mmCIF file of C-alpha atoms in Angstrom:
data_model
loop_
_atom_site.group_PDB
_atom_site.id
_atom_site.type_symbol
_atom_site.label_atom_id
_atom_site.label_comp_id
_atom_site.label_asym_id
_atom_site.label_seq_id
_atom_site.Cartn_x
_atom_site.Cartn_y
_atom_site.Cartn_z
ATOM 1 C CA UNK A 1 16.995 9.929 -6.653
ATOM 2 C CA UNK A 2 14.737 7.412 -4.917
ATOM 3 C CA UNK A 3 11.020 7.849 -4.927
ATOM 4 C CA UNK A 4 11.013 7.185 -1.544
ATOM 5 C CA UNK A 5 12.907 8.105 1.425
ATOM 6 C CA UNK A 6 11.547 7.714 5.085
ATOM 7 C CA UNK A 7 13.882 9.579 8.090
ATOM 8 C CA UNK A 8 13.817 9.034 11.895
ATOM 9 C CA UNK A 9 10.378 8.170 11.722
ATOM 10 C CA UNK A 10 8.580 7.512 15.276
ATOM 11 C CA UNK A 11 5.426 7.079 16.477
ATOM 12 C CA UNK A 12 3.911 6.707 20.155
ATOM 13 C CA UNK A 13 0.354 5.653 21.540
ATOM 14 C CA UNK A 14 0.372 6.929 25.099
ATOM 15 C CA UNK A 15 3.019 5.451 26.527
ATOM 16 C CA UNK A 16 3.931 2.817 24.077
ATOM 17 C CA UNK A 17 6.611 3.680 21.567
ATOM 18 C CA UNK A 18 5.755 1.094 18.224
ATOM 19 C CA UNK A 19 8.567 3.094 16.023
ATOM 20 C CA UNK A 20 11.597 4.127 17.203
ATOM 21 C CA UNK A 21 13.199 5.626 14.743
ATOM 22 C CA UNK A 22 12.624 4.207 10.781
ATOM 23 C CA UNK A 23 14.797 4.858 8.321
ATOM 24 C CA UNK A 24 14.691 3.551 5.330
ATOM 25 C CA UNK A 25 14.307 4.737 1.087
ATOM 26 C CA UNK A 26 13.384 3.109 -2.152
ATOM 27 C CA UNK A 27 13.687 3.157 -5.927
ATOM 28 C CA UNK A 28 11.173 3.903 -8.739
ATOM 29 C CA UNK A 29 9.829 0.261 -9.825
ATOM 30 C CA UNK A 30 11.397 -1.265 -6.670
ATOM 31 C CA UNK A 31 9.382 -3.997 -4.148
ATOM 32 C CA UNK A 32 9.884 -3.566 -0.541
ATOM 33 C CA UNK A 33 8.428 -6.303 1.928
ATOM 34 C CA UNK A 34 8.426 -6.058 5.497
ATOM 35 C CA UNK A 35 8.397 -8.701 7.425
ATOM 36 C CA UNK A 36 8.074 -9.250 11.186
ATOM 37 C CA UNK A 37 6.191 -11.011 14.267
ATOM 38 C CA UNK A 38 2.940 -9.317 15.131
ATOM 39 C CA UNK A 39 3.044 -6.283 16.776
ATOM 40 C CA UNK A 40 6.522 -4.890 16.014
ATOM 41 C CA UNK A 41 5.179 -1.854 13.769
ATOM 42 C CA UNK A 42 4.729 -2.928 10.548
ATOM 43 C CA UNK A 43 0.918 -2.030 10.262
ATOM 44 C CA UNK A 44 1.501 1.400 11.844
ATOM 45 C CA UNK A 45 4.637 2.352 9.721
ATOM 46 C CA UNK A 46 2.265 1.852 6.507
ATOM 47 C CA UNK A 47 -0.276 3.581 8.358
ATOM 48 C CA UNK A 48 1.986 6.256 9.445
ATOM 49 C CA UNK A 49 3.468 6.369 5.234
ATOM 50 C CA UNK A 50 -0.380 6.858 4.020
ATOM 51 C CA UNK A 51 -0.814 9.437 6.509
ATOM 52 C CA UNK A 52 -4.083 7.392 8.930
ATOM 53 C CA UNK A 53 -1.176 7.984 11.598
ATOM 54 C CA UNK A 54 0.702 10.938 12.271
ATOM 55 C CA UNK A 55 4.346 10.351 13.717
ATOM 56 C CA UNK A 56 5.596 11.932 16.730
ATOM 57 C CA UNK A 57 8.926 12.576 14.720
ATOM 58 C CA UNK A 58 10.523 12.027 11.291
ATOM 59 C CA UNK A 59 10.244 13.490 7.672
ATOM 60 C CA UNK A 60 9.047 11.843 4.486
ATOM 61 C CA UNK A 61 9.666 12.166 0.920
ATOM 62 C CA UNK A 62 8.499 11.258 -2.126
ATOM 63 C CA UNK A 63 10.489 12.181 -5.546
ATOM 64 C CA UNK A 64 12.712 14.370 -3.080
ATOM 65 C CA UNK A 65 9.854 16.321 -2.070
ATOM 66 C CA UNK A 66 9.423 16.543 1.808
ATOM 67 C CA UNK A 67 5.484 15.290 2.162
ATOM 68 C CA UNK A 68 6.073 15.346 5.860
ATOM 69 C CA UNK A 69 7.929 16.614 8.116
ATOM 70 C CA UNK A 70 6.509 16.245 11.984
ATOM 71 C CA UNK A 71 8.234 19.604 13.415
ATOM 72 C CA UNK A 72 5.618 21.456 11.062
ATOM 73 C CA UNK A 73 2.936 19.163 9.492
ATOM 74 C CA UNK A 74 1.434 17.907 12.627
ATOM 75 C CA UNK A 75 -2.115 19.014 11.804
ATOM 76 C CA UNK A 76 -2.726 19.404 8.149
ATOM 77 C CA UNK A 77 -6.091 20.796 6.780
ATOM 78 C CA UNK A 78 -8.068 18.322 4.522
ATOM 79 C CA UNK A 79 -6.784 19.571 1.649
ATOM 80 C CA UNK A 80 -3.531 19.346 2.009
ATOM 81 C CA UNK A 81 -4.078 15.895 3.704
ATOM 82 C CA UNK A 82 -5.898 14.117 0.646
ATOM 83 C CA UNK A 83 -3.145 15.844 -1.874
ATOM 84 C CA UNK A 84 0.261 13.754 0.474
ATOM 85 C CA UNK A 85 -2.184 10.949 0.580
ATOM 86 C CA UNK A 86 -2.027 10.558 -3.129
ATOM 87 C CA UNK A 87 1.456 9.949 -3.387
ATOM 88 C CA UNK A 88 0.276 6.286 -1.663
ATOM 89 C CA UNK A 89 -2.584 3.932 -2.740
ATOM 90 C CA UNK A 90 -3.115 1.498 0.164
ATOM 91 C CA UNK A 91 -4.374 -2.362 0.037
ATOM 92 C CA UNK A 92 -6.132 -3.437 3.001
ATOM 93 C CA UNK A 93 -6.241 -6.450 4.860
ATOM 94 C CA UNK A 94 -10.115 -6.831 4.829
ATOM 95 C CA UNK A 95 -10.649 -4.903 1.279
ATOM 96 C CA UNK A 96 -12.837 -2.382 2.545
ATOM 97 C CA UNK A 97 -14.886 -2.252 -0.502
ATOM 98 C CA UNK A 98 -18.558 -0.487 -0.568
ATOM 99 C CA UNK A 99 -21.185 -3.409 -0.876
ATOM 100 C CA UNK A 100 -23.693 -1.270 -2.472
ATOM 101 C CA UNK A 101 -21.098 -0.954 -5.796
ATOM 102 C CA UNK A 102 -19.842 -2.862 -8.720
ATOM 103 C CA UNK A 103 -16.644 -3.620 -9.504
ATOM 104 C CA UNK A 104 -16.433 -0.680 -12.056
ATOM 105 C CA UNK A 105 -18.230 1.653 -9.501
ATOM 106 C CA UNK A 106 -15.870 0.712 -6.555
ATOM 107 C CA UNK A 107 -13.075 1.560 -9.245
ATOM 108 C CA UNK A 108 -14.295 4.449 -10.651
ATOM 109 C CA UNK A 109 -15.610 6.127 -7.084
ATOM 110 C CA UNK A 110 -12.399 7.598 -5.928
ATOM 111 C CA UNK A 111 -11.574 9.596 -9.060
ATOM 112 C CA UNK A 112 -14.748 10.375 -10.244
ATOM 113 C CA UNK A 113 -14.959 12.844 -6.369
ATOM 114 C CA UNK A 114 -11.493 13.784 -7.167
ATOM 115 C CA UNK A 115 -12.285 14.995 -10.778
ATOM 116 C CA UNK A 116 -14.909 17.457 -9.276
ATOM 117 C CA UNK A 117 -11.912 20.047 -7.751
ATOM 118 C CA UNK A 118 -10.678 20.479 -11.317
ATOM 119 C CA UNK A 119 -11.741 23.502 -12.858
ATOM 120 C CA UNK A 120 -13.117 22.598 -16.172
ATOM 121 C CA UNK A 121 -15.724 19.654 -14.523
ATOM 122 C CA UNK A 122 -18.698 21.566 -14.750
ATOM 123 C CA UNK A 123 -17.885 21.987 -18.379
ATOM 124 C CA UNK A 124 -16.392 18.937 -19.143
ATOM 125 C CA UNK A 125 -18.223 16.712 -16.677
ATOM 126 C CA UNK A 126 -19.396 13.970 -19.276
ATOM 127 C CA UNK A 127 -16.132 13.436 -21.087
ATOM 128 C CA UNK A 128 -13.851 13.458 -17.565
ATOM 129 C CA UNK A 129 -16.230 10.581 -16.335
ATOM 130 C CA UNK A 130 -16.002 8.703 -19.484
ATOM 131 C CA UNK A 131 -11.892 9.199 -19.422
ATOM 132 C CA UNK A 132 -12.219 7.917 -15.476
ATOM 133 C CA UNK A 133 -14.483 4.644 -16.189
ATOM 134 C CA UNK A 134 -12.206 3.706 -19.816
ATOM 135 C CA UNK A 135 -8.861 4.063 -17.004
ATOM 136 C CA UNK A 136 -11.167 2.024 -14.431
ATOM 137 C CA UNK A 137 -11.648 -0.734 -17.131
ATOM 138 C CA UNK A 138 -8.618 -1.245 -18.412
ATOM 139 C CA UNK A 139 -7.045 -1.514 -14.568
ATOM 140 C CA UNK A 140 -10.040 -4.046 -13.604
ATOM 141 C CA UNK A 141 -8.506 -6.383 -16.530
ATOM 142 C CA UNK A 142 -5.106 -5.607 -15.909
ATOM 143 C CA UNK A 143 -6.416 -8.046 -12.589
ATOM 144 C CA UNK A 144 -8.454 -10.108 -14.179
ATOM 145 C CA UNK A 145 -11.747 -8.914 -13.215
ATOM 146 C CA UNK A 146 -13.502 -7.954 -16.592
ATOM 147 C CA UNK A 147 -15.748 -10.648 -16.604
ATOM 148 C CA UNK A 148 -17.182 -9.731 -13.031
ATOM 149 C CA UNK A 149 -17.081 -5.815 -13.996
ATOM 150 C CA UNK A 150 -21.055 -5.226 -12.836
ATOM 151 C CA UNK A 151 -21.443 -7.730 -10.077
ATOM 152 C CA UNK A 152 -20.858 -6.454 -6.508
ATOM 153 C CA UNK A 153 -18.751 -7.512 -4.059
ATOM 154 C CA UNK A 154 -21.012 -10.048 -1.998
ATOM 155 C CA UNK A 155 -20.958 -11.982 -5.179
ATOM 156 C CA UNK A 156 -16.866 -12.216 -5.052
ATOM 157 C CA UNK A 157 -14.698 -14.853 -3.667
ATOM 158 C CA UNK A 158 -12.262 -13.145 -1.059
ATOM 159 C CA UNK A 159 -9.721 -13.458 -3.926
ATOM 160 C CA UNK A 160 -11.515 -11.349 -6.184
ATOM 161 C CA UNK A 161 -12.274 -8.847 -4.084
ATOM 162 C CA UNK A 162 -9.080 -8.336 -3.004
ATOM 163 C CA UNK A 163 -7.996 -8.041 -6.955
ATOM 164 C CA UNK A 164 -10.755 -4.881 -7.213
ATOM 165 C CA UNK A 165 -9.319 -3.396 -4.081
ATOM 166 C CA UNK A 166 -5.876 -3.366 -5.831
ATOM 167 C CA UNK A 167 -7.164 -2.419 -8.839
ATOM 168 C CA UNK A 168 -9.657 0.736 -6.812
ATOM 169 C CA UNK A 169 -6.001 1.632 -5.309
ATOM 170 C CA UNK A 170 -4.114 1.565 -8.788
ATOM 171 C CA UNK A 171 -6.903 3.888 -10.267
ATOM 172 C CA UNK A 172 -5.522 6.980 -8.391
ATOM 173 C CA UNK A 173 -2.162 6.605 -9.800
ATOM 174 C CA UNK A 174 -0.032 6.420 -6.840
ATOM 175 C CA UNK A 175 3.636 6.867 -6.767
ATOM 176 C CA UNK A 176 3.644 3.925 -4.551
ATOM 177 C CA UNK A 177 1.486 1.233 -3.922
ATOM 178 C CA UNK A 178 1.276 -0.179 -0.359
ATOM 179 C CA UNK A 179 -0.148 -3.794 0.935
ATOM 180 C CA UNK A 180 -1.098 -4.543 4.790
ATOM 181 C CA UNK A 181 -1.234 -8.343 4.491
ATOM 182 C CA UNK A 182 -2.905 -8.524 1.793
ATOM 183 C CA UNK A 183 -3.813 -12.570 1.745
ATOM 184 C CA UNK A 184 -4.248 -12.385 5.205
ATOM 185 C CA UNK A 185 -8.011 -12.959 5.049
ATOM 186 C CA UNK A 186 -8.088 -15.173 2.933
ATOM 187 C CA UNK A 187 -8.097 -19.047 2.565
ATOM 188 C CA UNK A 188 -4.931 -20.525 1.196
ATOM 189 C CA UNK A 189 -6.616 -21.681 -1.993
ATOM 190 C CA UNK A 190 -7.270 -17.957 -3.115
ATOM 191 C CA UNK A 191 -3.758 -16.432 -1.695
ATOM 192 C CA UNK A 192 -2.342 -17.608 -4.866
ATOM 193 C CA UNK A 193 -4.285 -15.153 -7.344
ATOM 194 C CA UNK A 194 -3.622 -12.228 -5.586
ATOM 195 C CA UNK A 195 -0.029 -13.058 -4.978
ATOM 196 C CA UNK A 196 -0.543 -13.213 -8.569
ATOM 197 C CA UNK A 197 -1.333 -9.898 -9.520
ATOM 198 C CA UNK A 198 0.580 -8.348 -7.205
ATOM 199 C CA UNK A 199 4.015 -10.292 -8.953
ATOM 200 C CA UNK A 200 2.389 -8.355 -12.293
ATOM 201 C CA UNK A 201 2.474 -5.499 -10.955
ATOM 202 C CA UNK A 202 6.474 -5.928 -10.354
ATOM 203 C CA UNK A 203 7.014 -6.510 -13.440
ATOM 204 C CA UNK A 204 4.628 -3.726 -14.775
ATOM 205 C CA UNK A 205 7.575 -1.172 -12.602
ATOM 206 C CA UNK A 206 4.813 -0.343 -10.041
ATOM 207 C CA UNK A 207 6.903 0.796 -6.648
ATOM 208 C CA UNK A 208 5.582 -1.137 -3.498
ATOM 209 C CA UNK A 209 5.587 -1.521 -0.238
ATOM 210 C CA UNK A 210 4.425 -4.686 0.978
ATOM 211 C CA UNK A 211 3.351 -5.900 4.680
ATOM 212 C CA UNK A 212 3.264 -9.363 4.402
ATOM 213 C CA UNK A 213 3.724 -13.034 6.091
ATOM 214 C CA UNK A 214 4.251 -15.033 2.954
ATOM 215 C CA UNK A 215 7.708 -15.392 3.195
ATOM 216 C CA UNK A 216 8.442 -17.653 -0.047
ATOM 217 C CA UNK A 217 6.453 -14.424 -2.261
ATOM 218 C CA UNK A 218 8.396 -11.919 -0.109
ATOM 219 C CA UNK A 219 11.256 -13.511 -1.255
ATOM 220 C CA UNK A 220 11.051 -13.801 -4.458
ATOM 221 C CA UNK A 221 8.952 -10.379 -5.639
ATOM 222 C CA UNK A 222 11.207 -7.793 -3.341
ATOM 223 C CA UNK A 223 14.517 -6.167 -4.416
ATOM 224 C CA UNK A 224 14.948 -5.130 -0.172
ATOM 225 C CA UNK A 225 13.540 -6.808 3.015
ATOM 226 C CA UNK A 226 13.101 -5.202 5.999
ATOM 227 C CA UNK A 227 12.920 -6.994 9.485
ATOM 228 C CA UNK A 228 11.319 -5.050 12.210
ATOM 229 C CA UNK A 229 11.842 -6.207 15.632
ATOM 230 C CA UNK A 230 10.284 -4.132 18.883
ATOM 231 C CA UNK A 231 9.583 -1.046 16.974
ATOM 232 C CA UNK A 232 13.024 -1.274 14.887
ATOM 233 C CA UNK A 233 14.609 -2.119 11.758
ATOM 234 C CA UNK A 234 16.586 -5.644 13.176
ATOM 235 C CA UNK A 235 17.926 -6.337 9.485
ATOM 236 C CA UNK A 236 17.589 -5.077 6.190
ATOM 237 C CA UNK A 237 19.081 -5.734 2.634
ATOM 238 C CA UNK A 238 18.445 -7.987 -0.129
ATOM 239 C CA UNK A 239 16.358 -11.344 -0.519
ATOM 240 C CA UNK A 240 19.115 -13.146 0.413
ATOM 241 C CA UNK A 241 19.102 -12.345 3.745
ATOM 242 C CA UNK A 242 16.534 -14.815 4.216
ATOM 243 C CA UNK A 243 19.053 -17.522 3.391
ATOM 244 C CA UNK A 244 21.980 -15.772 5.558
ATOM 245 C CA UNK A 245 19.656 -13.470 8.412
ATOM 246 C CA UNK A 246 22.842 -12.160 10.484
ATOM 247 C CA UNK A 247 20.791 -11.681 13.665
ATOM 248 C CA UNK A 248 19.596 -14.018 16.079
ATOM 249 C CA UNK A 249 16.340 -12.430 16.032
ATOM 250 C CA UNK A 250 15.809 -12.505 12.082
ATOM 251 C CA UNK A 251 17.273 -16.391 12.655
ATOM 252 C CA UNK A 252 14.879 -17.666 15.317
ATOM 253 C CA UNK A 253 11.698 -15.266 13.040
ATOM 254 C CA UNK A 254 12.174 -17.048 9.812
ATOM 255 C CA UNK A 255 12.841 -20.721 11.624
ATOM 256 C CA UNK A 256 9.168 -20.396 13.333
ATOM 257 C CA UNK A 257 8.057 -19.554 9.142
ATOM 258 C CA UNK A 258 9.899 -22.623 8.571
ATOM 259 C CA UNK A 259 12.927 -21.016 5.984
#
């Protein structure tokens, strides 16, 4: 069964149609990267699978459970919003961290608020936090970041701070684990760590989605690749078919990456 399976998904603003119709599913442990010029959806289908946009049409799942379906789920209650979010853990572009937090606080934030909805945190308040922070530490070196655990993030490098924004999204657990460019704002000497961690994660069977323009790391991290053209899937299938594209489009894409 795959952990993922995305139907007929479509989304409009006003008049503009950016989806048109996205199919697509994907394995437990499997890497998906889409790829694509600017503007041809890739940023709102992410959005649209972590639930910051709601499609016009379309059903998700997740471990063959329908997490949304647009003929009934158009306007879900908070509740029920935050519990289909955390099926996804997002990576920014711009790693949204809060400045006035550590590393470990930016980490442990998120599940600490969660924690308070369980029933037994008044009672078990000091042991659940303690059970949150050990988790936080252990994903902060799974990064790299130990050694920068207490300082805040105006005292990172973009690199690192992208690392703690992985590692704040990892702490929730997510069934999948999406990126929206995630080196994009950074300089080309720091791309490399995070492309870095991200390739651990891989290997660690972490499912994820991946918006990206590095082309050589999409290449060789992803099981599929999807090309999206206009608002469509153009192509779609294996690494390799970056070395054989079958489309014009895909063709005329990867020559202006130079592949």
């Amino acid at each position: 069964m795959a952990v993922l399976e995305v139907k007929n998904i479509t989304k409009n603003f006003g008049r503009v149609e950016v989806l048109k119709g996205i199919d697509f599913s994907l394995e437990k442990g499997e890497a998906l990267s889409i790829i694509g010029s600017s503007g041809s959806g890739k940023t709102t289908l992410l959005r649209c699978l972590n639930f910051l946009e709601t499609p016009e049409n379309g059903e998700i799942y997740v471990d063959g459970e329908c997490v949304f379906d647009a003929k009934t789920d158009k306007k879900l209650n908070a509740k029920e919003l935050r519990n289909r979010q955390l099926n996804f853990g997002l990576v920014f572009q711009n790693f949204n961290l809060f400045p006035q937090y550590t590393v470990l606080d930016n980490v442990c934030l998120a599940p600490k608020l969660l924690a308070k909805n369980r029933p037994d945190f008044r009672a078990n308040k000091k042991a659940i936090f303690a059970e949150i922070e050990e988790n936080a530490r252990e994903i902060i070196e799974r990064v790299g970041m130990t050694s920068r655990i207490d300082m805040y993030p105006c005292q990172l490098s973009g690199g690192q701070q992208q690392r703690v924004a992985i590692a704040r999204a990892l702490a929730l657990n997510p069934k999948i684990l999406c990126f929206d460019e995630p080196t994009s704002a950074l300089d080309p000497e720091l791309t490399g760590e995070v492309l870095k961690v991200i390739r651990s994660l891989k290997d660690g069977d972490c499912t994820m989605v991946i918006v990206t323009h590095e082309m050589n790391f999409a290449k060789e991290v992803s099981d599929k690749i999807i090309f999206m053209d206009e608002g469509v899937i153009a192509e779609q299938g294996p690494p390799e078919i970056f070395d054989n594209p079958k489309t014009e489009r895909l063709k005329a894409f990867l020559t202006a990456f130079g592949q």
